[in-house]
mmCIF file of C-alpha atoms and ligand atoms in Angstrom:
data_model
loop_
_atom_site.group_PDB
_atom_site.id
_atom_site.type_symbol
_atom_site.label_atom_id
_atom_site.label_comp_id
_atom_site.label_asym_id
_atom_site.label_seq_id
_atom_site.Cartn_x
_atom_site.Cartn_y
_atom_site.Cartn_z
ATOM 1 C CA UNK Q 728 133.955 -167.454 165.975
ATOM 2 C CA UNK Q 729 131.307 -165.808 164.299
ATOM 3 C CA UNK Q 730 131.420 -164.174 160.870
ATOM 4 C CA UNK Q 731 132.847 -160.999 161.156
ATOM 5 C CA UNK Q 732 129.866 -158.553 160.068
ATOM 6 C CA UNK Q 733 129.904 -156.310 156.755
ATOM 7 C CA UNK Q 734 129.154 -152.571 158.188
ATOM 8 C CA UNK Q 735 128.133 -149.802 155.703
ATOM 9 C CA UNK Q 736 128.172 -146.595 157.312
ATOM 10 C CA UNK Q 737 125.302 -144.232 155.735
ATOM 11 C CA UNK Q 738 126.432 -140.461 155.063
ATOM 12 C CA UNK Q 739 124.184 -137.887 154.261
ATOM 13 C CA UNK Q 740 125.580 -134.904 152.755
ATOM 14 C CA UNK Q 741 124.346 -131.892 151.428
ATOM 15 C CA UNK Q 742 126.329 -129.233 150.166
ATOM 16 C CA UNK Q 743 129.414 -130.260 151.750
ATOM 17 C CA UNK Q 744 132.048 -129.941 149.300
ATOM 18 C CA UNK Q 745 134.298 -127.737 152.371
ATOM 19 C CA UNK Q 746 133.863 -130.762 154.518
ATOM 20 C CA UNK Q 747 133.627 -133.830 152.738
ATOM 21 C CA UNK Q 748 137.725 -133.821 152.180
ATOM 22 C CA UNK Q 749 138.620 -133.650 155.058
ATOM 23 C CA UNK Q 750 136.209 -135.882 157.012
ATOM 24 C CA UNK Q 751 135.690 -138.658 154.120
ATOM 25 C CA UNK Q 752 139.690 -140.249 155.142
ATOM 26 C CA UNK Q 753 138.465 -140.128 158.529
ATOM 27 C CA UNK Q 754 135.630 -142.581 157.664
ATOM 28 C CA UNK Q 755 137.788 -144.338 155.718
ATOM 29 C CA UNK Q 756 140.474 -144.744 158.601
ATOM 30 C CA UNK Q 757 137.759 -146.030 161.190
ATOM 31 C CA UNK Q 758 136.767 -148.694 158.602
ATOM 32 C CA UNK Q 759 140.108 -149.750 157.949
ATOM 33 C CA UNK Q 760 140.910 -150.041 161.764
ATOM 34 C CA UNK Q 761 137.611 -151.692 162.726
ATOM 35 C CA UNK Q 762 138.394 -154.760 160.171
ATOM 36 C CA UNK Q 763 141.831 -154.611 161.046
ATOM 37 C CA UNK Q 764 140.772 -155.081 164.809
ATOM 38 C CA UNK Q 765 138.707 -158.564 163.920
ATOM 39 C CA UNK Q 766 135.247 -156.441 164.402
ATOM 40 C CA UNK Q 767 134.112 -155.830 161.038
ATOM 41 C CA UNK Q 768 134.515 -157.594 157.613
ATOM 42 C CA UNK Q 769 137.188 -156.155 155.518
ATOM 43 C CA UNK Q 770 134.109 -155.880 152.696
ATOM 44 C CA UNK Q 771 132.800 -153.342 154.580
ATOM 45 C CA UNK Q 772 131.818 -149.533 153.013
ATOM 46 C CA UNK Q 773 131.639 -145.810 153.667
ATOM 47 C CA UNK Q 774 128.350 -144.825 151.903
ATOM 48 C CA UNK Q 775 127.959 -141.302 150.811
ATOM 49 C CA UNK Q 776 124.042 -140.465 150.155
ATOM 50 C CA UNK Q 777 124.500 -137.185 148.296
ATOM 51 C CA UNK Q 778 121.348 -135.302 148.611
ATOM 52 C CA UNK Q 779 121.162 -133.050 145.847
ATOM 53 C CA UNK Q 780 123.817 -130.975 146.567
ATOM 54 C CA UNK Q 781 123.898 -127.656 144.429
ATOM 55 C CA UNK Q 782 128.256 -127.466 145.079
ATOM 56 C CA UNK Q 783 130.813 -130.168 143.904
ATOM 57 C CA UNK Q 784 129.864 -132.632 146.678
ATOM 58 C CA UNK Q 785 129.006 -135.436 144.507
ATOM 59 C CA UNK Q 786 131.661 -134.606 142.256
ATOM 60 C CA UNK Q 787 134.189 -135.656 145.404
ATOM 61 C CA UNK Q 788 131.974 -138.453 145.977
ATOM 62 C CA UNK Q 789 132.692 -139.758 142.848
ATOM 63 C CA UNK Q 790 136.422 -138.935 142.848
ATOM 64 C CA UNK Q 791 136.538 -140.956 146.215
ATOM 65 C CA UNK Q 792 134.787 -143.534 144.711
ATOM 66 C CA UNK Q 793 137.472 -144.136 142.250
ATOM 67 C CA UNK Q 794 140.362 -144.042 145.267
ATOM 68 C CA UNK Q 795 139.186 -146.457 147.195
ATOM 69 C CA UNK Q 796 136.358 -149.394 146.230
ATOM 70 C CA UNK Q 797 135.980 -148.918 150.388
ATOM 71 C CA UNK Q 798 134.129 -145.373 149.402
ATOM 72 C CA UNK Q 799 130.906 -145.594 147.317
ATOM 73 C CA UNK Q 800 128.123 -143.235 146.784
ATOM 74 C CA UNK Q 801 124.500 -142.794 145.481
ATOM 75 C CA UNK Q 802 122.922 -139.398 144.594
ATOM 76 C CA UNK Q 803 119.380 -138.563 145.228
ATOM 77 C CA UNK Q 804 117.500 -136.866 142.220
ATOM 78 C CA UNK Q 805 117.197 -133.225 144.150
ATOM 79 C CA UNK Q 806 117.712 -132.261 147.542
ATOM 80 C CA UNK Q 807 115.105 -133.894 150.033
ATOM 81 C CA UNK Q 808 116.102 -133.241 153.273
ATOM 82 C CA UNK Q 809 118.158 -134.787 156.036
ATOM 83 C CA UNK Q 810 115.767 -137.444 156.824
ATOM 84 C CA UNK Q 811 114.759 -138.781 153.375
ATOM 85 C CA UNK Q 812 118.828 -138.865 152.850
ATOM 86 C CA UNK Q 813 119.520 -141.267 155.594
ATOM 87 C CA UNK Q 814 116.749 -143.570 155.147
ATOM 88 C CA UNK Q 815 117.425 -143.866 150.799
ATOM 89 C CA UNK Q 816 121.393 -144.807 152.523
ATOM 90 C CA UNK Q 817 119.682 -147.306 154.722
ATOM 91 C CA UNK Q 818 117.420 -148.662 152.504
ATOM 92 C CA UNK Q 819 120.191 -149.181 149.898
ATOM 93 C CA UNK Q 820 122.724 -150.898 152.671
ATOM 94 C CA UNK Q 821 119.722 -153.496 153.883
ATOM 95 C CA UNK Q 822 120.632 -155.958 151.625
ATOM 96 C CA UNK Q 823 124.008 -156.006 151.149
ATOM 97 C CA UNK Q 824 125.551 -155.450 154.951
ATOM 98 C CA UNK Q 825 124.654 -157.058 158.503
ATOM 99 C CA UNK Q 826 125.384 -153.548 160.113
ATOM 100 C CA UNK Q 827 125.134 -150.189 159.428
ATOM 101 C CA UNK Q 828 126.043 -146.702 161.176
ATOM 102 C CA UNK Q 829 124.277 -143.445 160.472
ATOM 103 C CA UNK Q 830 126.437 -140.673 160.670
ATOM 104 C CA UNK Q 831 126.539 -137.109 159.849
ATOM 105 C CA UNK Q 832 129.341 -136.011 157.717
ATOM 106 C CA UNK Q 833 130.746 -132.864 159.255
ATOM 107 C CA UNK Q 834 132.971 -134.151 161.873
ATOM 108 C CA UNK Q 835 130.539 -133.155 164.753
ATOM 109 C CA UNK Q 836 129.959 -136.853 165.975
ATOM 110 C CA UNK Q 837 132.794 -138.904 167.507
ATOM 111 C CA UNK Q 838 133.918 -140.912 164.692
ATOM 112 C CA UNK Q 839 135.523 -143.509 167.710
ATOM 113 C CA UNK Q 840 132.325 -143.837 169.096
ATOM 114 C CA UNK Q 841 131.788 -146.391 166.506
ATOM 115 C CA UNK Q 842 134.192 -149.136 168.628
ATOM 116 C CA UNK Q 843 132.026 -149.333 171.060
ATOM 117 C CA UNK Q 844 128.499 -149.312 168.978
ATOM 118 C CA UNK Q 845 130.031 -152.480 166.949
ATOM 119 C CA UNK Q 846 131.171 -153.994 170.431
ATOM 120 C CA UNK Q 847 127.116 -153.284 171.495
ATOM 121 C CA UNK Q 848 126.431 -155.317 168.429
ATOM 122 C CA UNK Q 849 128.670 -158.060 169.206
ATOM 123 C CA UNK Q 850 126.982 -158.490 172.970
ATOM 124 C CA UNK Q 851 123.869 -158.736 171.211
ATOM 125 C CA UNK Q 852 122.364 -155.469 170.616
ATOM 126 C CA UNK Q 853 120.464 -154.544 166.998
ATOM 127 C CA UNK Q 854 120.156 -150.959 167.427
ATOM 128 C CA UNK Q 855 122.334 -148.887 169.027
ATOM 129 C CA UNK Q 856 122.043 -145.070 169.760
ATOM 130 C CA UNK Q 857 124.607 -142.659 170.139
ATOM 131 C CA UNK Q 858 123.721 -140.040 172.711
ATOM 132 C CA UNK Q 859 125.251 -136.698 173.411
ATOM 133 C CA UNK Q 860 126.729 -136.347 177.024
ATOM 134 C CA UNK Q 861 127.548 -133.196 176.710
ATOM 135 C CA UNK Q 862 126.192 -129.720 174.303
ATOM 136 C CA UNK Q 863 129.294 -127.430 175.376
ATOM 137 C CA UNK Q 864 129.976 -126.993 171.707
ATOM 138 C CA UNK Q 865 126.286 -126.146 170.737
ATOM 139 C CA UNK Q 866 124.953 -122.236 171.880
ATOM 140 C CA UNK Q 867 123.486 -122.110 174.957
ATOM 141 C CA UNK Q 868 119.863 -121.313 172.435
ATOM 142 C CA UNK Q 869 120.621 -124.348 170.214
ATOM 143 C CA UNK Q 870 121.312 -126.351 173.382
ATOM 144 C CA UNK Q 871 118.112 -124.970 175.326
ATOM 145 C CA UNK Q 872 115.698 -125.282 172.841
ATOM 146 C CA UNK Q 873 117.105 -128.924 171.466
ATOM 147 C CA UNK Q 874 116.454 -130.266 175.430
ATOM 148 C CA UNK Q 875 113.146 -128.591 175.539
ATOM 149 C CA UNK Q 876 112.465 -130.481 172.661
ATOM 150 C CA UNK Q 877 113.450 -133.797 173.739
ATOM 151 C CA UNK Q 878 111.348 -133.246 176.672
ATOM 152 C CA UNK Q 879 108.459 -131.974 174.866
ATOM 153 C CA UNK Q 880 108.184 -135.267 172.268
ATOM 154 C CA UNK Q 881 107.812 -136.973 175.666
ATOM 155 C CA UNK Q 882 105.760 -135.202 177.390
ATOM 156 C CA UNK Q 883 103.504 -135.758 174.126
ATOM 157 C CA UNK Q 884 103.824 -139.567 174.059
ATOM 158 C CA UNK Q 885 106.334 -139.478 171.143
ATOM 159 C CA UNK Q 886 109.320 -142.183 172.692
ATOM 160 C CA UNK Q 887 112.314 -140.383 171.742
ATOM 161 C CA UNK Q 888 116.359 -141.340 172.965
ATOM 162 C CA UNK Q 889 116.893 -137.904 175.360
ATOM 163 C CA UNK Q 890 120.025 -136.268 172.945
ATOM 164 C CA UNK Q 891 119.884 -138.477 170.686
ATOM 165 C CA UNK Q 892 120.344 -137.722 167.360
ATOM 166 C CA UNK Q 893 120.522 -139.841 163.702
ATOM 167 C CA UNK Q 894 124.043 -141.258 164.639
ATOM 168 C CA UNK Q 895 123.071 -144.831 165.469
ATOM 169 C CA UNK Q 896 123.951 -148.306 164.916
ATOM 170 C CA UNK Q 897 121.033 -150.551 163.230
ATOM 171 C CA UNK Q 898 121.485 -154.268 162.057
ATOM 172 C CA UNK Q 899 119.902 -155.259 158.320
ATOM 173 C CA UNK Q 900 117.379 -157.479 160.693
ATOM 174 C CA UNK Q 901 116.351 -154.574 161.971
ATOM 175 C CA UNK Q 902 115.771 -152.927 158.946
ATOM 176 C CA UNK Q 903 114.128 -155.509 156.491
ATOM 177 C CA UNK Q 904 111.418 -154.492 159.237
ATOM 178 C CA UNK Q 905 111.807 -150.884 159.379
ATOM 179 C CA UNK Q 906 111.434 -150.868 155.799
ATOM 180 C CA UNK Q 907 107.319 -151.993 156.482
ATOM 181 C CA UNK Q 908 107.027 -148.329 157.962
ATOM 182 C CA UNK Q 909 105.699 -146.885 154.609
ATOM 183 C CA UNK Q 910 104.752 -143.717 156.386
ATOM 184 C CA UNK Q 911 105.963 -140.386 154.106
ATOM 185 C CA UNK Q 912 106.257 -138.303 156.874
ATOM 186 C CA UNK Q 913 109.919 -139.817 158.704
ATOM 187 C CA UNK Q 914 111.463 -139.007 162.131
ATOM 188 C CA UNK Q 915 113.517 -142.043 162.068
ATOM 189 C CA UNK Q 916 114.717 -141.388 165.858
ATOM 190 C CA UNK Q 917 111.275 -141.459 167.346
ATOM 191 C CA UNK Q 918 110.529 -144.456 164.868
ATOM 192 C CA UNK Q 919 113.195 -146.944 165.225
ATOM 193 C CA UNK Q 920 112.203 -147.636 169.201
ATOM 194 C CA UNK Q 921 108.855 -148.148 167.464
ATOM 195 C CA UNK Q 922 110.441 -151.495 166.135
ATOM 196 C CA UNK Q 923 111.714 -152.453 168.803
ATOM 197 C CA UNK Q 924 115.043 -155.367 169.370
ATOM 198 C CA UNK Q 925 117.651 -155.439 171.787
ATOM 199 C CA UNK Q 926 118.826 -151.933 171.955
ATOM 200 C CA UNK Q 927 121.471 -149.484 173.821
ATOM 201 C CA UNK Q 928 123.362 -146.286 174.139
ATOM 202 C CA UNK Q 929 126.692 -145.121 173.444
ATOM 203 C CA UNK Q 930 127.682 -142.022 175.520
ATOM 204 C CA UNK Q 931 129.993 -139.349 173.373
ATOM 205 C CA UNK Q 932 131.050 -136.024 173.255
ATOM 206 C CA UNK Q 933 129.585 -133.688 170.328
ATOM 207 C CA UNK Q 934 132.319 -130.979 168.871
ATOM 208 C CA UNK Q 935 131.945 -128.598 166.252
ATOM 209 C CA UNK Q 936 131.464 -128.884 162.622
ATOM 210 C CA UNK Q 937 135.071 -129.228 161.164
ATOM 211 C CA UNK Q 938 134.061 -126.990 158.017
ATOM 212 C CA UNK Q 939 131.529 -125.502 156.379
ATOM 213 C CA UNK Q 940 128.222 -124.348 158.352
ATOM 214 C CA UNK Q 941 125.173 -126.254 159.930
ATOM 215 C CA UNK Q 942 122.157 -126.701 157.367
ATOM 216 C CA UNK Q 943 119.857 -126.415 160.065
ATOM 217 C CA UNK Q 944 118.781 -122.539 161.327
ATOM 218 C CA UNK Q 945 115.895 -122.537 163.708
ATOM 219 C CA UNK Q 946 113.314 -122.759 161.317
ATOM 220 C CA UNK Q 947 114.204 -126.018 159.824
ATOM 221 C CA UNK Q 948 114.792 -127.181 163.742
ATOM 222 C CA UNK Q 949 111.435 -126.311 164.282
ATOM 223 C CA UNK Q 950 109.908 -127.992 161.208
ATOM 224 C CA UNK Q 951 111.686 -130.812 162.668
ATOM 225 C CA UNK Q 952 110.550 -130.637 165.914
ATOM 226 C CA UNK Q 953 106.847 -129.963 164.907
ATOM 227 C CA UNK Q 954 106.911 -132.641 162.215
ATOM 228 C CA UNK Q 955 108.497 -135.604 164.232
ATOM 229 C CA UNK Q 956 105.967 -134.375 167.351
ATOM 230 C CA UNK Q 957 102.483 -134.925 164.917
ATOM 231 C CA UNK Q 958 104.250 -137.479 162.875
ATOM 232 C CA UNK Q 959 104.483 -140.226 166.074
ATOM 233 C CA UNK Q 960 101.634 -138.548 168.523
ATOM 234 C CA UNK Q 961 97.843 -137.822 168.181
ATOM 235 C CA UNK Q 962 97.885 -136.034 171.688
ATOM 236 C CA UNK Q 963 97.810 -132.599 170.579
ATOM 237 C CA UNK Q 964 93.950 -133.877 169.367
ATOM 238 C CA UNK Q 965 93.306 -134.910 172.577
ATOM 239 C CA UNK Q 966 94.808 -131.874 174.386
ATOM 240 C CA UNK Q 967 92.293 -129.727 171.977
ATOM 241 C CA UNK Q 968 89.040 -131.820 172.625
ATOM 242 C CA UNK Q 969 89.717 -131.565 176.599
ATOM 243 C CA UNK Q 970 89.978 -127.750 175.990
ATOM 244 C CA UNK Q 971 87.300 -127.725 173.969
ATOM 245 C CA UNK Q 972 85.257 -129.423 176.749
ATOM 246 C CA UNK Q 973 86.138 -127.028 178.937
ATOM 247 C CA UNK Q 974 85.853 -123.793 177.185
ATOM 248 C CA UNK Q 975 82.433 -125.467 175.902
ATOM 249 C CA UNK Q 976 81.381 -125.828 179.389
ATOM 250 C CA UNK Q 977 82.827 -121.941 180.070
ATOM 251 C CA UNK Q 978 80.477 -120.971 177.570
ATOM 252 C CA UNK Q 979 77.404 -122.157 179.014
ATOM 253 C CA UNK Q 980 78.222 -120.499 182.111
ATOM 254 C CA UNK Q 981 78.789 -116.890 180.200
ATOM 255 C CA UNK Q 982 75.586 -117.743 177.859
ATOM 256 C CA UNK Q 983 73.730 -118.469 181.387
ATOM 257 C CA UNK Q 984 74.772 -115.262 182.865
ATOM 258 C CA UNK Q 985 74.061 -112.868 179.960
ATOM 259 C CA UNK Q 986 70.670 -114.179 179.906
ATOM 260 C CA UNK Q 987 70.065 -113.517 183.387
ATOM 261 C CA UNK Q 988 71.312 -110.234 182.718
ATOM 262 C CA UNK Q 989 69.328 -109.336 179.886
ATOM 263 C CA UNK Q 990 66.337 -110.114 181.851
ATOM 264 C CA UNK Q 991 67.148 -108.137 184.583
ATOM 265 C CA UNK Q 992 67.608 -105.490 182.126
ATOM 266 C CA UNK Q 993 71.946 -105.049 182.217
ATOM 267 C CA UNK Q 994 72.460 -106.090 178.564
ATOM 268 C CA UNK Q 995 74.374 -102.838 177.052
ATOM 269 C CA UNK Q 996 77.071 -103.101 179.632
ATOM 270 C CA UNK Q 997 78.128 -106.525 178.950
ATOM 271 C CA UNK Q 998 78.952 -105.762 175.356
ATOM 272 C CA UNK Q 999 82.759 -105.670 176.361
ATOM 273 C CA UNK Q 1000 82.577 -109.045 177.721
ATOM 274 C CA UNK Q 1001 81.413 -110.639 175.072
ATOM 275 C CA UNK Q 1002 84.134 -109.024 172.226
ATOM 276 C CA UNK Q 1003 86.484 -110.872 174.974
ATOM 277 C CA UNK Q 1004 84.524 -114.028 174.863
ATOM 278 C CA UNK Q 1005 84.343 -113.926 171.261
ATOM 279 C CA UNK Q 1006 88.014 -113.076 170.344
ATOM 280 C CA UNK Q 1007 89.287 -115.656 172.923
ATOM 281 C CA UNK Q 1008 86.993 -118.446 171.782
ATOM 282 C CA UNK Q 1009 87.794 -117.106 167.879
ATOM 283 C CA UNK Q 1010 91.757 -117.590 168.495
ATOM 284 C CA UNK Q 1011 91.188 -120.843 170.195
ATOM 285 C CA UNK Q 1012 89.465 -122.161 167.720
ATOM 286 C CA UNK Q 1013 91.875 -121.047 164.804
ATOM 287 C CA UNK Q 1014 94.474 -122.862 166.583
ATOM 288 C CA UNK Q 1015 92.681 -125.572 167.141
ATOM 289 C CA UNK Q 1016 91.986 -125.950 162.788
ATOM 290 C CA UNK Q 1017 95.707 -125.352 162.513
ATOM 291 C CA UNK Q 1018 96.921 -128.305 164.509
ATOM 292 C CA UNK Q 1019 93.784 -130.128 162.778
ATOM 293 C CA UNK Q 1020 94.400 -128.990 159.585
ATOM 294 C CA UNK Q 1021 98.520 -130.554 160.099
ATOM 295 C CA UNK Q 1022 96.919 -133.886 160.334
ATOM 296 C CA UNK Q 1023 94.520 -134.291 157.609
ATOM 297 C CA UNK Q 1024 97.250 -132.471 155.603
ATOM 298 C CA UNK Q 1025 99.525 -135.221 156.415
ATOM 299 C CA UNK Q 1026 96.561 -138.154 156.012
ATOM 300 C CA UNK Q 1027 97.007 -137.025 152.424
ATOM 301 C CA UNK Q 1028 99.989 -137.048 151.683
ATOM 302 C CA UNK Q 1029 100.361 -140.505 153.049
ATOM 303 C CA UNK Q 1030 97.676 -141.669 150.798
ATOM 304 C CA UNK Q 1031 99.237 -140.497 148.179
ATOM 305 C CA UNK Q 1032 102.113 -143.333 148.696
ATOM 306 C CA UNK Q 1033 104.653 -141.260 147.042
ATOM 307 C CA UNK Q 1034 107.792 -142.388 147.054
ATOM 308 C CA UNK Q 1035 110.239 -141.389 150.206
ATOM 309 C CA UNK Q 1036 113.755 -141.075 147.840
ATOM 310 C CA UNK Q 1037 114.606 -141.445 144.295
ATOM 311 C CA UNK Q 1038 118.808 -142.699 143.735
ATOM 312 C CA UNK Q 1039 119.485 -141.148 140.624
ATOM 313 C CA UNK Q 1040 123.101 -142.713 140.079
ATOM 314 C CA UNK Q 1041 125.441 -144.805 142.014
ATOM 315 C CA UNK Q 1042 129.319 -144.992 141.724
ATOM 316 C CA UNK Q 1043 129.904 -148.461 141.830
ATOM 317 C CA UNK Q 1044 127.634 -148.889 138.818
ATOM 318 C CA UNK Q 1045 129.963 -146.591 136.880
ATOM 319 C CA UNK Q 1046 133.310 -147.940 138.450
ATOM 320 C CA UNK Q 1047 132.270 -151.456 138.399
ATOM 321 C CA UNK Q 1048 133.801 -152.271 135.729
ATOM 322 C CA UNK Q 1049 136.903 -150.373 136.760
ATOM 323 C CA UNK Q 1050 137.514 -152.359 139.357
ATOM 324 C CA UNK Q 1051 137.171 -155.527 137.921
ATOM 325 C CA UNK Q 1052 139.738 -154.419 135.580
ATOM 326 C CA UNK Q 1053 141.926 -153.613 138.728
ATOM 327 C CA UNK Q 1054 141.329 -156.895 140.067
ATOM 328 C CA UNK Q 1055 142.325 -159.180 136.972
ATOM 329 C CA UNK Q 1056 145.842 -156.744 137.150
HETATM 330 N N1 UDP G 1768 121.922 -132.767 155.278
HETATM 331 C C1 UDP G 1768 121.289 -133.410 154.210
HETATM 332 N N2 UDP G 1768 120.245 -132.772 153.585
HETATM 333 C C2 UDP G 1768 119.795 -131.519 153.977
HETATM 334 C C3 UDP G 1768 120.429 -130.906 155.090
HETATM 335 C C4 UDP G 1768 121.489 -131.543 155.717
HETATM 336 O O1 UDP G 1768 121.647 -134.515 153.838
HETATM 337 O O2 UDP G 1768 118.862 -131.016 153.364
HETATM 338 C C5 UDP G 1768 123.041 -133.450 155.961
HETATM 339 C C6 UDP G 1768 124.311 -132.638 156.131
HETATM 340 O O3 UDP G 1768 125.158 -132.761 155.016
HETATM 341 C C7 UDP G 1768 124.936 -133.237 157.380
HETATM 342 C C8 UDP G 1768 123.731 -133.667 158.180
HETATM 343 O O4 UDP G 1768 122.627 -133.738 157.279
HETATM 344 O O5 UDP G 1768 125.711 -134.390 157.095
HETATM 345 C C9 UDP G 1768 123.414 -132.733 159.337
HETATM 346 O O6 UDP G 1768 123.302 -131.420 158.896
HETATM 347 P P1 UDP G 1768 123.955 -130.174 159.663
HETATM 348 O O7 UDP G 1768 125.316 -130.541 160.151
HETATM 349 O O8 UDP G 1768 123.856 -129.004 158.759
HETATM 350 O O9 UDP G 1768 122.947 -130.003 160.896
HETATM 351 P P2 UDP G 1768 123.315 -129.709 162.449
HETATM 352 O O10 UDP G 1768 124.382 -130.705 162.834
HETATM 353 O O11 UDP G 1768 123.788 -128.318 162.500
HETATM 354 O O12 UDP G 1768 122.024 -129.934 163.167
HETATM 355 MG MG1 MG G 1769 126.137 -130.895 161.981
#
């Protein structure tokens, strides 16, 4: 039989200190009954990435850490954002696991969905998604507007998993090459397709956060959305040359005809035609900057190679020696 593989699961939180207690033995449970089952080696951990969490979340972290040497933790500098979270828990895991699961840590993702991902992984598979088969718990807006989005990145040549979200299964292999993908800018959904192994889905049922309250309002969805569409697709550029080919060629025509009519003499009644001309062509144009402007914006930032996440601390470096001590007991 083959060596039973080490799984980290990766846990961003952010001000979670409501949650954390009550989902964190949950983790713990799945772990236990995984290795238990044969699946997973019993060395395997439940990795907190506390992302710079203004409440007592990494204060729990840290108390968990000391429970159980199944729970560690590291702690970003300051608070960077969902994203950035998950990949410094990834990026930390690569070395030291053959599998890891990204999950969210309020409850809202079927913890047993995880059976079946490590099963995928067994028949084969390096990456596995977990997909939403259902939204009743979301609002019918949060619901709507997630879909639309989905079937927007699409449409725009971004390859996206249809509802599916950053709970996912992804083997160290998989990762020692996702790490090349120095971009700043991260989407990891969109991106992990973009390297490519045997992959899958995993079908489950989404319920509602067991505590606390979402960190996303519809602004930070729509960062999100806007940021993963121009992070992994130049075809808004191409949409706004083909427009600008066509209102160019619009513009000829109206140039054409306002001649003609200042020769026949018309000129003083066309003045309200061309405020319309001007305004539309004016807005198009500002739009079309914008959308330019978010990509040489972002060509910047990516030069600047900053780095994507900064661990400040890490439990087991503070209970290492605790343990040990355990041990020799
Ligand atoms: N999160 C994070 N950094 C942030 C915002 C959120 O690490 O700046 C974490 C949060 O703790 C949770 C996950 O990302 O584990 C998803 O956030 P949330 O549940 O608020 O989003 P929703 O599920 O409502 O989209
Ligand atoms: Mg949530």
């Amino acid at each position: 039989m083959a060596p039973r593989p080490i799984l980290w699961m990766v846990i961003p939180c952010y001000n979670e200190e409501q949650v954390l207690p009550i989902t964190a033995p949950l983790f713990l449970n799945k772990l236990n009954e995984l290795a238990q089952k044969g699946r997973i080696s019993e060395n395997s951990r439940v990795l907190f990435v506390n992302d710079g969490s203004k409440d007592k979340t990494w204060q729990i972290i840290c108390d968990l850490a000391k429970q159980d040497q199944h729970y560690i933790g590291i702690c970003q500098s300051r608070n960077r954002g969902h994203q950035n979270a998950v990949l410094a828990g990834l990026m930390e895991a690569r070395d030291k696991c053959d599998i890891t699961i990204s999950i969210d840590c309020d409850g809202q993702d079927d913890i047993n969905a995880m059976d079946q991902m490590v099963e995928e992984y067994w028949n084969g598979c390096e990456v596995v998604y977990g997909v939403r088969s259902k939204r009743d718990t979301d609002t019918w807006f949060k619901r709507t507007t997630a879909e639309g989005f989905y079937k927007l990145m699409n449409a725009l040549g971004a390859e996206v998993v249809f509802n599916h979200a950053d709970y996912r299964l992804v083997s160290s292999r998989v990762l020692q090459h996702f790490a090349d993908y120095e971009e700043v800018n991260i989407f990891l959904r969109g991106m992990f397709p973009l390297v490519g192994f045997q992959s899958t889905s995993v079908y489950y049922e989404r319920s509602e956060r067991l505590a606390g309250k979402s960190h996303y309002p519809l602004k930070k969805m729509l960062a999100l959305a806007f940021n993963g569409i121009t992070s992994l697709s130049v075809k808004p550029i191409n949409m706004i040359a083909g427009w600008g080919v066509i209102f160019s060629i619009v513009g000829i025509l109206i140039a054409i005809w306002a001649i003609i009519e200042a020769i026949l003499g018309n000129t003083v009644a066309g003045w309200a035609s061309i405020i319309c001309v001007i305004c539309l062509l004016g807005g198009i144009q500002l739009i079309s900057l914008g959308i330019i402007g978010q990509y040489i914006g972002k060509t910047y930032l990516e030069t600047k190679h900053r780095p994507r996440y900064i661990i400040s601390e890490r439990t087991w470096e503070e209970n290492q020696r605790h343990w040990i001590e355990e041990e020799k007991r």
